[in-house]
């Protein structure tokens, strides 16, 4: 089993920055892909960014490309999401997710095995 705990959410104004963190514990050696998703009220959970652990390949949704950056600290078993130039439409609960098995650029929520509890990000105009 793997446990994921997010932190770093909050309320900011448009144009501000935030950095989310996700601390992983448990059988982290089995993980191959970790990522961030978000879910706004009344909407489906959507992929934001992912990182493939073996070679550190990152990939981002078009809606955040150039503004958000996913990264990791292997020594701390921690995943990060640096969010710059935040917009009101970025308002959502942000979830950290992880999967084991085959290493590929997973983007569907159903492909991930483990989830954090979520952290709220609110961007006001």
Coordinates of C-alpha atoms in Angstrom, one line a residue:
X1 CA 0.0 0.0 0.0
X2 CA 1.0 3.6 -0.6
X3 CA -0.2 6.7 1.3
X4 CA -0.3 10.1 -0.2
X5 CA -0.7 13.4 1.7
X6 CA -1.1 16.7 -0.1
X7 CA -0.3 20.1 1.3
X8 CA 0.1 23.7 0.1
X9 CA -3.3 24.7 -1.0
X10 CA -4.9 28.0 -0.2
X11 CA -6.6 31.1 -1.4
X12 CA -4.8 33.5 -3.8
X13 CA -5.5 36.2 -6.4
X14 CA -5.2 35.8 -10.1
X15 CA -1.6 36.0 -11.2
X16 CA -0.2 34.6 -8.0
X17 CA 1.7 31.4 -7.5
X18 CA 1.3 28.4 -5.2
X19 CA 3.3 25.2 -4.7
X20 CA 1.6 22.0 -3.8
X21 CA 3.4 19.1 -2.2
X22 CA 2.5 15.4 -2.0
X23 CA 4.4 13.2 0.5
X24 CA 4.4 9.5 -0.4
X25 CA 4.9 6.7 2.1
X26 CA 4.6 3.0 2.2
X27 CA 5.6 0.8 -0.7
X28 CA 6.8 3.7 -2.9
X29 CA 9.4 1.5 -4.6
X30 CA 6.5 -0.1 -6.5
X31 CA 5.4 3.3 -8.1
X32 CA 6.0 4.0 -11.7
X33 CA 3.9 7.1 -12.3
X34 CA 2.7 9.9 -10.0
X35 CA 0.6 12.9 -11.0
X36 CA -1.8 15.7 -10.1
X37 CA -5.5 15.9 -10.9
X38 CA -8.1 18.5 -10.0
X39 CA -11.8 18.6 -9.6
X40 CA -13.9 21.7 -9.7
X41 CA -17.5 21.7 -8.3
X42 CA -19.9 20.0 -10.7
X43 CA -17.1 18.9 -13.0
X44 CA -15.2 15.6 -13.5
X45 CA -11.8 15.0 -12.2
X46 CA -9.2 16.1 -14.8
X47 CA -5.6 15.4 -15.3
X48 CA -3.2 18.2 -14.6
X49 CA 0.4 16.8 -14.8
X50 CA 2.3 13.6 -14.4
X51 CA 5.8 12.3 -13.9
X52 CA 7.2 8.9 -14.9
X53 CA 9.6 7.8 -12.2
X54 CA 12.1 5.6 -14.1
X55 CA 13.4 8.4 -16.4
X56 CA 11.7 11.4 -14.8
X57 CA 9.7 12.2 -17.9
X58 CA 7.1 14.9 -17.2
X59 CA 3.9 15.7 -19.1
X60 CA 1.3 18.4 -18.6
X61 CA -2.3 19.1 -19.7
X62 CA -2.6 21.7 -22.4
X63 CA -4.6 23.9 -20.0
X64 CA -1.7 24.3 -17.6
X65 CA 1.3 24.0 -19.9
X66 CA 3.7 26.8 -19.5
X67 CA 2.2 27.8 -16.1
X68 CA 2.4 24.6 -14.0
X69 CA 5.4 22.4 -13.5
X70 CA 5.5 19.0 -11.9
X71 CA 8.7 17.8 -10.2
X72 CA 9.8 15.4 -7.5
X73 CA 12.4 15.0 -4.8
X74 CA 13.4 11.3 -4.7
X75 CA 15.2 11.6 -1.4
X76 CA 12.1 12.9 0.3
X77 CA 9.6 10.8 -1.7
X78 CA 7.8 14.0 -2.4
X79 CA 6.0 15.2 -5.5
X80 CA 5.5 18.9 -6.2
X81 CA 3.3 21.1 -8.4
X82 CA 4.5 24.6 -9.0
X83 CA 1.6 26.7 -10.1
X84 CA 2.3 30.1 -11.6
X85 CA 0.1 32.7 -13.2
X86 CA -3.0 31.2 -11.5
X87 CA -6.4 31.9 -13.0
X88 CA -9.8 31.8 -11.4
X89 CA -10.6 28.7 -13.6
X90 CA -7.8 26.9 -11.8
X91 CA -10.0 26.8 -8.7
X92 CA -10.5 23.2 -7.7
X93 CA -9.6 20.5 -5.2
X94 CA -6.2 19.2 -6.3
X95 CA -5.4 15.5 -5.8
X96 CA -2.1 13.7 -5.8
X97 CA -2.3 10.3 -7.5
X98 CA 0.1 7.3 -8.0
X99 CA 0.2 4.0 -9.9
X100 CA 2.4 1.1 -10.2
X101 CA 2.8 -1.4 -13.1
X102 CA 3.7 -0.4 -16.6
X103 CA 5.5 3.0 -16.9
X104 CA 3.6 5.2 -19.4
X105 CA 2.1 8.6 -19.6
X106 CA -1.1 7.9 -17.8
X107 CA -3.8 10.7 -17.8
X108 CA -7.0 9.0 -16.9
X109 CA -8.1 8.9 -13.2
X110 CA -9.1 5.3 -13.6
X111 CA -5.5 4.3 -14.4
X112 CA -4.2 5.4 -10.9
X113 CA -4.3 3.2 -7.9
X114 CA -3.6 5.5 -5.0
X115 CA -5.0 8.9 -4.1
X116 CA -4.5 11.6 -1.6
X117 CA -7.2 13.4 0.3
X118 CA -7.0 16.5 -1.8
X119 CA -6.2 20.1 -1.1
X120 CA -8.3 23.2 -2.0
X121 CA -6.9 25.8 -4.3
X122 CA -9.1 29.0 -4.7
X123 CA -8.1 31.7 -7.1
X124 CA -10.0 35.0 -7.0
X125 CA -10.1 37.6 -9.8

